[in-house]
């Protein structure tokens, strides 16, 4: 494939709904949202099939939180429309709210209340009788390993516990669609892994999850489909494998045994592969679209008498995909919440 | 995973019924009051500051104000202190509302299928309970050091009711500020810079006829003057009809001017 397509796969259009009614738990079409001069969303379309995870991937300020706030009925789009389980998020907001759970940096529990009190409050707000609300709170606290901390104010929780409580708070109402807005930002790897397991468990139970993240690995790990958002637009979507295959394809890696052969290897690879060869330390990498280059490389290396410690063909990482799509890396440069630039906060 | 999160088919309601809205409001008011249990500092804020004011005004200024009879001044000033305190306490509504907005609690609440105005209504109900608590503390401390209710319990109750109605109206200003500012502390800064001058340029702490003419012109229209006079009349005895009516008129005017933009700003922000 030559050059980089701006849109990898055309998003399914609204008309396809007629052929496959109710297959999509989340369907958004042409969402536009402006905050004054800032265009936070510039025609975003997303779909998530029921019972799957849609990963919305993008850097700070890309529009992820705005999209989630619209889908979770907190914000009205200026243009476009969206449905959750077939209910319009603007006209049938009340119905949508009965179906969804929302967790994120901006949908949080009350720090002053204990874990139990937070969950009982939500249970009561959802119409459960007091005893049932208490039972549900106890069940969830136990299952998510917050039982020992149940009577402590949430402000005393560690980061990982706090995120678990945030997540649990959105599960009280047994949602069929769950929005997780950067659920692991700021968590250590262990807590992050725990949250991933929880999300997988929920999906096994039939919950549809829309997850926004800045972490490519997270989208790769969890998502069935990924939509890449940059500057308020979806610039690519597909399964993680599709994205990796369609952009950049595969990556050839060659590491000579003897460091002095590096120049030889680099020259040789660049002749066979063409553009894009890079040298990082003693590792020579190059993007390839035709797997047939591998035997060619092996022959050339043999002819040149170079011994290699490593010779492999691997799929591109999502970071490479993002770089190819946007011209900049996706990893966060800082941890400033994205709402600073895109949200409705004064 | 257990079956507890398996999503069952459900019947969806089309709207929130009025009784459900009331229940949501009560739950959210409960939530604000339970917070005090885990943050006793808030109770101290609600109690210590008013008590300090009573003691300072009585023993520091009282002697000079009433020719060596502090308690005589207390009898005059306590209704004014209660009125001033009620106005300060409304800033709490704005402060806590802004805290909910900036911490994301409001977003969580608004993503639930509950009455749209329940989060705000719950907040205001809880703050009205705290107001009543502050007033009771002030009267109690006053009585310990010599203050006497010269009328009767019914009139004292009416004074509290009038103060609560006025505070409720005044809290729309706090709600508006609480929605507009970027952090909770800014609500308090606003409170100090408006409530202080407003309450001191009134009849709350000194007799109006001792002030210069130009100041009297303002003091006589200041809503705090009417509120302080009405409270004083209801507790100490004296004419009440005119100041009570003026206080209610001011309360209505403040609510009419500030409630609509406050609600609009809140809708826009969340």
XYZ file of C-alpha atoms in Angstrom:
616
model
C 0.000 0.000 0.000
C 1.434 3.312 -0.940
C 0.779 6.454 0.997
C -1.425 6.698 4.036
C -5.184 6.765 3.601
C -6.868 9.410 5.724
C -9.798 7.165 6.451
C -9.097 3.505 6.581
C -12.619 2.200 6.423
C -15.802 4.068 5.705
C -17.973 4.084 8.786
C -21.262 2.345 8.277
C -23.868 4.825 7.274
C -27.164 5.382 8.961
C -29.060 3.536 6.234
C -27.375 0.245 7.080
C -29.495 0.217 10.222
C -32.434 -0.932 8.162
C -30.670 -4.105 7.132
C -29.413 -4.997 10.596
C -31.859 -3.460 13.050
C -30.826 -3.253 16.718
C -27.436 -4.853 16.195
C -25.694 -1.711 17.289
C -25.861 -0.853 20.955
C -24.275 2.504 20.209
C -24.701 4.374 16.980
C -23.608 7.947 16.403
C -23.784 9.791 13.126
C -22.097 13.068 12.236
C -21.811 14.467 15.757
C -20.713 18.099 15.838
C -20.094 20.037 19.039
C -18.642 23.511 19.352
C -17.608 25.378 22.481
C -17.404 28.979 21.351
C -14.650 29.093 18.750
C -13.423 25.608 19.539
C -14.796 22.747 17.463
C -14.569 19.796 19.841
C -16.297 17.344 17.515
C -16.345 17.831 13.779
C -18.631 15.129 12.412
C -17.912 12.048 14.503
C -19.621 8.782 13.619
C -19.231 5.718 15.818
C -20.860 2.314 16.055
C -20.539 -0.430 18.632
C -22.131 -3.829 18.197
C -24.016 -5.153 21.211
C -21.818 -7.087 23.596
C -18.523 -5.777 22.247
C -15.935 -3.224 23.290
C -15.477 -0.132 21.159
C -12.178 1.575 21.890
C -12.083 5.293 21.165
C -8.466 6.163 20.892
C -6.936 9.591 20.714
C -4.642 12.074 22.392
C -5.652 14.756 24.898
C -8.155 17.181 23.456
C -9.091 14.929 20.539
C -12.787 15.044 21.486
C -13.166 11.716 23.296
C -14.756 13.088 26.460
C -17.112 15.325 24.491
C -18.297 12.319 22.471
C -18.894 10.301 25.643
C -20.756 13.173 27.306
C -23.078 13.417 24.303
C -23.714 9.664 24.230
C -24.324 9.670 27.999
C -26.964 12.443 27.576
C -24.954 15.051 29.472
C -24.410 17.251 26.450
C -26.542 17.994 23.400
C -24.820 17.754 20.039
C -25.007 20.850 17.823
C -25.455 18.582 14.802
C -25.829 14.890 14.141
C -27.647 12.246 16.146
C -26.913 9.261 18.300
C -28.792 6.317 19.748
C -28.131 3.899 22.584
C -29.983 0.601 22.216
C -32.123 2.349 19.631
C -33.089 5.281 21.886
C -32.206 8.783 20.770
C -29.834 10.394 23.285
C -31.552 13.783 23.003
C -35.258 13.000 22.555
C -35.294 9.860 24.709
C -32.591 10.880 27.174
C -34.496 9.517 30.151
C -34.761 6.065 28.568
C -31.069 6.127 27.646
C -30.155 6.986 31.245
C -31.935 3.824 32.385
C -29.694 1.738 30.130
C -26.255 3.222 30.632
C -23.518 3.439 33.206
C -20.931 6.213 33.092
C -17.513 6.239 34.683
C -14.743 8.674 34.055
C -12.605 11.451 35.312
C -15.669 13.665 35.225
C -18.266 11.235 36.508
C -17.174 10.458 39.965
C -18.334 9.318 43.379
C -18.734 11.609 46.383
C -15.380 11.581 48.189
C -16.954 12.574 51.482
C -19.179 9.492 51.589
C -18.060 5.947 52.315
C -18.077 3.277 49.635
C -21.294 1.843 51.035
C -23.018 5.209 51.300
C -22.127 6.096 47.716
C -23.569 2.862 46.363
C -26.653 2.948 48.575
C -27.314 6.511 47.430
C -27.176 5.452 43.780
C -29.336 2.403 44.451
C -31.920 4.628 46.156
C -31.801 7.104 43.268
C -32.441 4.199 40.907
C -35.564 3.347 42.857
C -34.369 0.384 44.936
C -35.902 0.053 48.402
C -33.409 0.770 51.198
C -32.802 -2.879 52.089
C -32.269 -3.855 48.451
C -29.960 -0.887 47.868
C -27.884 -2.005 50.858
C -27.772 -5.599 49.675
C -26.723 -4.560 46.172
C -24.013 -2.277 47.604
C -22.669 -5.074 49.798
C -22.652 -7.541 46.906
C -20.724 -5.185 44.626
C -18.264 -4.084 47.313
C -17.457 -7.683 48.085
C -17.076 -8.705 44.477
C -14.768 -5.814 43.619
C -12.585 -6.234 46.686
C -13.688 -3.063 48.411
C -15.392 -4.801 51.321
C -12.706 -3.935 53.860
C -12.855 -0.274 52.884
C -16.646 -0.085 52.719
C -17.044 2.154 55.772
C -14.215 4.558 54.936
C -14.803 7.846 53.099
C -13.835 7.488 49.425
C -11.230 10.242 49.788
C -9.087 7.819 51.836
C -9.026 5.221 49.019
C -5.938 4.540 46.919
C -6.059 5.457 43.215
C -6.889 1.914 42.143
C -9.594 1.458 44.791
C -11.094 4.794 43.887
C -11.376 3.836 40.207
C -12.930 0.527 41.177
C -15.503 2.335 43.291
C -16.159 4.754 40.403
C -16.699 1.768 38.132
C -18.824 -0.114 40.647
C -21.000 2.982 41.104
C -21.914 2.772 37.435
C -22.808 -0.928 37.763
C -25.430 -0.545 40.512
C -28.178 -0.203 37.896
C -26.994 -3.210 35.850
C -26.366 -1.146 32.700
C -26.450 -2.768 29.285
C -24.149 -0.090 27.871
C -21.189 1.158 29.838
C -19.153 4.274 29.060
C -15.659 4.266 30.502
C -13.893 7.562 29.947
C -10.161 7.003 30.387
C -10.734 4.495 33.165
C -7.068 3.736 33.773
C -5.397 7.125 33.320
C -3.009 7.589 36.213
C -3.219 3.996 37.444
C -0.179 1.810 38.032
C 0.241 -1.244 35.743
C -1.101 -3.651 38.360
C -4.294 -1.666 38.966
C -4.664 -1.193 35.227
C -4.471 -4.942 34.624
C -7.118 -5.482 37.310
C -9.458 -3.024 35.643
C -8.933 -4.702 32.277
C -9.969 -8.037 33.785
C -13.092 -6.409 35.183
C -14.013 -4.959 31.791
C -13.528 -8.365 30.150
C -15.782 -9.928 32.766
C -18.509 -7.377 32.095
C -18.329 -8.020 28.367
C -18.647 -11.756 29.052
C -21.866 -10.878 30.860
C -23.181 -9.214 27.703
C -22.457 -5.560 28.498
C -21.506 -3.278 25.617
C -18.553 -1.080 26.527
C -17.368 2.148 24.976
C -13.943 2.869 26.321
C -11.883 5.963 25.632
C -8.185 5.808 26.133
C -4.915 7.467 25.308
C -3.151 4.144 25.686
C -2.728 2.163 22.517
C -1.966 -0.980 24.445
C -5.238 -0.660 26.318
C -7.275 -0.389 23.123
C -5.321 -3.298 21.660
C -5.950 -5.422 24.762
C -9.651 -4.735 25.226
C -11.307 -3.443 22.107
C -13.068 -5.491 19.452
C -13.102 -2.404 17.292
C -11.169 0.805 17.526
C -12.057 4.279 16.339
C -9.093 6.601 16.192
C -10.066 10.215 16.920
C -7.885 13.215 16.284
C -8.926 16.868 16.393
C -12.626 16.053 16.588
C -12.705 13.607 13.692
C -12.585 9.849 13.318
C -9.521 9.298 11.170
C -9.579 5.511 11.132
C -11.564 2.600 12.424
C -11.589 -1.156 12.357
C -10.408 -4.072 14.442
C -6.957 -3.711 16.014
C -5.595 -6.203 13.454
C -7.229 -4.402 10.538
C -5.714 -1.129 11.625
C -2.297 -2.660 11.974
C -2.510 -4.425 8.641
C -3.982 -1.589 6.649
C -1.695 1.152 7.819
C 2.011 0.377 7.805
C 1.385 -3.378 7.520
C 4.237 -5.259 9.129
C 7.628 -4.353 10.472
C 10.846 -6.117 9.594
C 13.415 -6.256 12.395
C 17.040 -7.290 11.906
C 19.686 -7.313 14.640
C 23.225 -8.358 13.581
C 25.346 -10.424 15.996
C 28.284 -8.157 15.369
C 27.540 -4.479 15.867
C 30.022 -3.594 13.112
C 27.694 -5.191 10.540
C 24.978 -2.663 11.288
C 25.850 -0.431 8.328
C 25.843 -3.398 5.961
C 22.466 -4.595 7.239
C 20.981 -1.104 7.031
C 22.145 -0.655 3.448
C 20.857 -4.055 2.458
C 17.452 -3.618 4.062
C 16.974 -0.233 2.531
C 17.721 -1.608 -0.931
C 15.196 -4.440 -0.559
C 12.412 -2.602 1.278
C 12.709 0.937 0.008
C 11.643 3.899 2.139
C 11.194 3.981 5.879
C 14.263 2.101 7.121
C 15.272 3.116 10.636
C 18.230 2.264 12.858
C 17.679 2.229 16.606
C 20.816 1.149 18.462
C 21.866 -2.123 16.841
C 18.345 -2.834 15.584
C 17.397 -2.148 11.992
C 13.652 -1.823 11.330
C 11.612 -1.129 8.222
C 7.923 -1.190 7.364
C 6.987 -3.849 4.830
C 3.771 -4.581 2.998
C 4.951 -7.664 1.079
C 5.948 -10.592 3.321
C 7.977 -12.028 0.413
C 10.803 -9.651 1.287
C 11.766 -11.936 4.179
C 13.419 -14.710 2.087
C 15.082 -12.056 -0.067
C 16.581 -10.453 3.018
C 17.777 -13.831 4.301
C 19.543 -14.540 0.978
C 21.180 -11.123 0.847
C 22.356 -11.385 4.471
C 23.798 -14.827 3.735
C 25.549 -13.526 0.610
C 27.068 -10.703 2.632
C 28.195 -13.150 5.345
C 26.302 -11.334 8.086
C 25.201 -13.356 11.096
C 21.972 -12.174 12.712
C 20.876 -12.433 16.324
C 17.327 -11.502 15.453
C 15.355 -11.534 12.250
C 11.605 -11.097 12.463
C 8.496 -9.820 10.824
C 5.947 -8.426 13.295
C 2.711 -6.496 13.089
C 2.918 -2.751 13.606
C 2.081 -1.511 17.071
C -0.825 0.856 17.406
C 1.598 3.610 18.226
C 3.134 3.185 14.792
C -0.365 3.141 13.344
C -1.206 6.390 15.072
C 2.007 8.009 13.952
C 1.309 6.978 10.383
C -2.264 8.292 10.544
C -1.751 11.586 12.264
C 1.875 12.481 11.848
C 2.277 12.658 15.621
C 2.539 10.127 18.393
C -0.482 9.179 20.459
C 1.139 8.753 23.826
C 0.202 11.526 26.224
C 2.775 14.227 26.636
C 1.349 15.157 30.007
C -1.511 14.091 32.219
C -3.557 17.271 31.979
C -7.209 16.304 31.789
C -8.462 16.807 28.268
C -11.475 18.798 29.360
C -9.214 21.748 29.955
C -9.166 22.266 26.242
C -12.326 20.652 25.032
C -14.866 20.613 27.799
C -17.631 22.934 28.791
C -15.950 23.889 32.042
C -15.763 27.596 32.539
C -18.556 -13.399 36.931
C -21.717 -13.956 38.849
C -25.064 -13.358 37.275
C -25.438 -10.078 39.102
C -24.345 -7.927 36.220
C -26.099 -9.864 33.506
C -28.313 -7.360 31.866
C -31.904 -8.401 31.998
C -34.487 -7.091 29.558
C -36.236 -4.228 31.220
C -39.165 -1.942 30.791
C -38.162 1.668 30.483
C -40.143 4.538 31.917
C -40.727 7.569 29.733
C -40.313 10.268 32.333
C -39.606 10.922 35.988
C -42.795 11.154 38.036
C -43.213 14.051 40.499
C -43.154 11.681 43.483
C -39.946 10.121 42.190
C -38.434 13.601 41.840
C -39.307 14.291 45.487
C -37.769 10.976 46.536
C -34.581 11.727 44.555
C -34.404 15.158 46.163
C -34.762 13.639 49.631
C -32.039 11.062 48.897
C -29.661 13.758 47.672
C -30.433 15.957 50.683
C -29.636 12.967 52.900
C -26.362 12.573 51.052
C -25.333 16.183 51.800
C -26.204 15.843 55.475
C -24.416 12.502 55.857
C -21.263 14.227 54.571
C -21.140 16.125 57.861
C -20.677 12.843 59.718
C -17.379 12.281 57.865
C -16.305 15.898 57.851
C -16.967 17.288 61.323
C -15.025 20.388 60.277
C -18.111 21.461 58.366
C -20.169 21.389 61.550
C -17.491 23.428 63.271
C -17.588 25.922 60.398
C -21.345 26.103 60.823
C -21.105 26.615 64.584
C -17.779 28.158 65.603
C -17.859 31.153 63.303
C -21.300 32.349 64.437
C -20.386 31.762 68.089
C -17.188 33.777 67.605
C -19.188 36.626 66.128
C -21.590 36.675 69.053
C -18.776 36.728 71.609
C -16.697 39.327 69.746
C -19.569 41.693 69.154
C -20.815 41.387 72.716
C -17.579 41.649 74.664
C -15.343 43.681 72.340
C -17.776 46.234 70.902
C -20.707 45.799 73.264
C -19.324 47.756 76.195
C -18.571 50.870 74.187
C -21.730 50.602 72.070
C -24.041 50.442 75.091
C -22.192 52.539 77.645
C -20.606 49.711 79.600
C -23.487 47.239 79.263
C -22.374 44.558 76.781
C -25.505 42.463 77.215
C -27.683 45.427 76.320
C -25.795 45.627 73.019
C -26.128 41.872 72.551
C -29.893 42.260 72.829
C -29.729 44.791 69.961
C -27.097 43.108 67.787
C -27.950 39.383 67.960
C -30.857 39.600 65.482
C -28.473 41.416 63.127
C -25.779 38.795 63.614
C -28.307 36.067 62.837
C -29.366 37.883 59.654
C -25.749 38.373 58.536
C -24.901 34.769 59.300
C -27.877 33.533 57.277
C -26.553 35.405 54.255
C -23.021 34.089 54.715
C -24.324 30.559 55.086
C -25.983 30.722 51.652
C -22.491 30.856 50.132
C -22.098 27.252 51.300
C -24.668 26.254 48.704
C -22.554 27.794 45.952
C -19.341 26.378 47.397
C -20.634 22.804 47.625
C -22.408 23.017 44.269
C -19.177 24.111 42.627
C -17.333 21.270 44.397
C -19.822 18.769 42.926
C -19.405 20.303 39.477
C -15.618 20.411 39.456
C -15.195 16.946 41.010
C -17.584 15.281 38.570
C -20.214 14.226 41.099
C -22.788 16.272 39.209
C -22.026 14.463 35.951
C -22.526 11.101 37.616
C -25.844 12.244 39.106
C -27.052 13.693 35.812
C -26.265 10.462 33.975
C -28.811 8.704 36.221
C -32.507 8.538 35.336
C -33.517 11.049 38.002
C -35.330 14.395 38.052
C -33.213 16.991 36.291
C -33.457 19.506 39.118
C -33.145 16.983 41.962
C -29.380 17.431 42.489
C -29.800 21.180 42.967
C -33.000 20.820 44.991
C -31.382 18.233 47.274
C -28.458 20.565 47.821
C -30.764 23.461 48.760
C -32.916 21.360 51.110
C -29.808 20.159 52.956
C -28.430 23.690 53.194
C -31.723 24.942 54.616
C -31.402 22.366 57.402
C -27.876 23.634 58.076
C -29.197 27.215 58.132
C -31.729 26.305 60.802
C -28.971 24.647 62.805
C -26.814 27.808 62.673
C -29.704 29.986 63.796
C -30.498 27.706 66.712
C -26.833 27.736 67.799
C -26.717 31.537 67.676
C -29.856 31.954 69.779
C -28.666 29.314 72.264
C -25.226 30.877 72.732
C -26.802 34.320 72.991
C -29.153 33.120 75.691
C -26.328 31.558 77.670
C -24.582 34.928 77.930
C -27.692 36.965 78.666
C -29.827 37.402 75.550
C -33.578 37.085 76.105
C -36.391 36.478 73.629
C -38.723 39.345 74.610
C -41.685 38.160 72.559
C -42.566 34.454 72.494
C -41.719 31.147 70.823
C -44.231 31.728 68.020
C -42.606 35.023 67.051
C -39.152 33.452 67.308
C -40.368 30.722 64.963
C -41.717 33.345 62.554
C -38.351 35.134 62.643
C -36.580 31.877 61.723
C -39.092 31.255 58.951
C -38.561 34.726 57.509
C -34.769 34.282 57.669
C -35.026 30.892 55.929
C -37.229 32.320 53.175
C -34.825 35.217 52.639
C -31.803 32.878 52.708
C -33.469 30.583 50.184
C -33.941 33.515 47.803
C -30.434 34.839 48.437
C -28.927 31.403 47.769
C -29.858 31.775 44.070
C -27.039 34.322 43.906
C -24.720 31.723 45.436
C -25.962 29.096 42.964
C -25.279 31.414 40.024
C -21.782 32.198 41.296
C -21.182 28.535 42.111
C -21.988 27.535 38.534
C -19.971 30.323 36.920
C -16.670 30.223 38.837
C -13.944 27.699 38.141
C -13.182 26.623 41.726
C -15.059 26.452 45.032
C -12.873 28.961 46.891
C -13.901 31.700 44.487
C -17.462 31.409 45.788
C -16.193 32.183 49.282
C -14.175 35.155 48.035
C -17.322 36.472 46.381
C -19.230 35.910 49.625
C -16.799 37.878 51.729
C -16.542 40.781 49.301
C -20.314 41.197 48.949
C -21.953 39.964 52.154
C -19.549 41.847 54.463
C -20.127 45.342 53.061
C -23.804 44.612 52.462
C -24.440 43.513 56.046
C -22.305 46.186 57.721
C -23.943 49.052 55.819
C -27.261 48.168 57.403
C -29.086 48.425 60.696
C -27.708 45.006 61.733
C -25.019 46.268 64.133
C -25.628 49.986 64.730
C -28.512 52.436 64.905
C -29.172 54.061 61.546
C -29.677 57.565 63.003
C -26.026 57.628 64.168
C -24.782 57.348 60.556
C -24.049 60.224 58.158
C -26.937 61.265 55.908
C -25.486 59.931 52.650
C -24.966 56.527 54.221
C -28.436 56.526 55.737
C -29.872 56.965 52.239
C -28.324 53.619 51.241
C -28.860 51.863 54.555
C -32.581 52.550 54.415
C -32.988 50.673 51.125
C -30.478 47.903 51.926
C -32.387 44.582 52.139
C -30.268 43.560 55.144
C -31.675 46.540 57.065
C -35.204 45.310 56.483
C -34.259 41.750 57.369
C -32.428 42.810 60.555
C -35.286 45.138 61.579
C -37.870 42.434 60.961
C -35.875 39.844 62.930
C -35.294 42.314 65.750
C -38.972 43.242 65.835
C -40.078 39.605 65.936
C -37.645 38.662 68.715
C -37.336 41.882 70.749
C -40.815 43.275 70.124
C -41.778 46.383 68.160
C -43.163 47.228 64.731
C -42.746 44.332 62.281
C -45.278 44.732 59.485
C -43.267 47.083 57.288
C -39.806 45.418 57.602
C -41.314 41.938 57.159
C -43.111 42.986 53.988
C -40.002 44.730 52.667
C -37.876 41.660 53.422
C -40.319 39.398 51.600
C -40.468 41.805 48.664
C -36.666 41.831 48.470
C -36.562 38.034 48.706
C -39.053 37.763 45.845
C -37.124 40.296 43.758
C -33.780 38.530 44.309
C -35.289 35.155 43.411
C -36.972 36.514 40.286
C -33.766 38.180 39.082
C -31.252 35.446 39.950
C -33.052 32.095 39.772
C -33.641 32.004 35.985
C -30.037 32.807 34.987
C -28.753 30.418 37.684
C -30.841 27.541 36.340
C -29.892 28.441 32.776
C -26.197 28.571 33.632
C -26.420 25.210 35.382
C -28.170 23.638 32.386
C -25.510 25.020 30.079
C -22.636 23.899 32.226
C -23.674 20.299 32.827
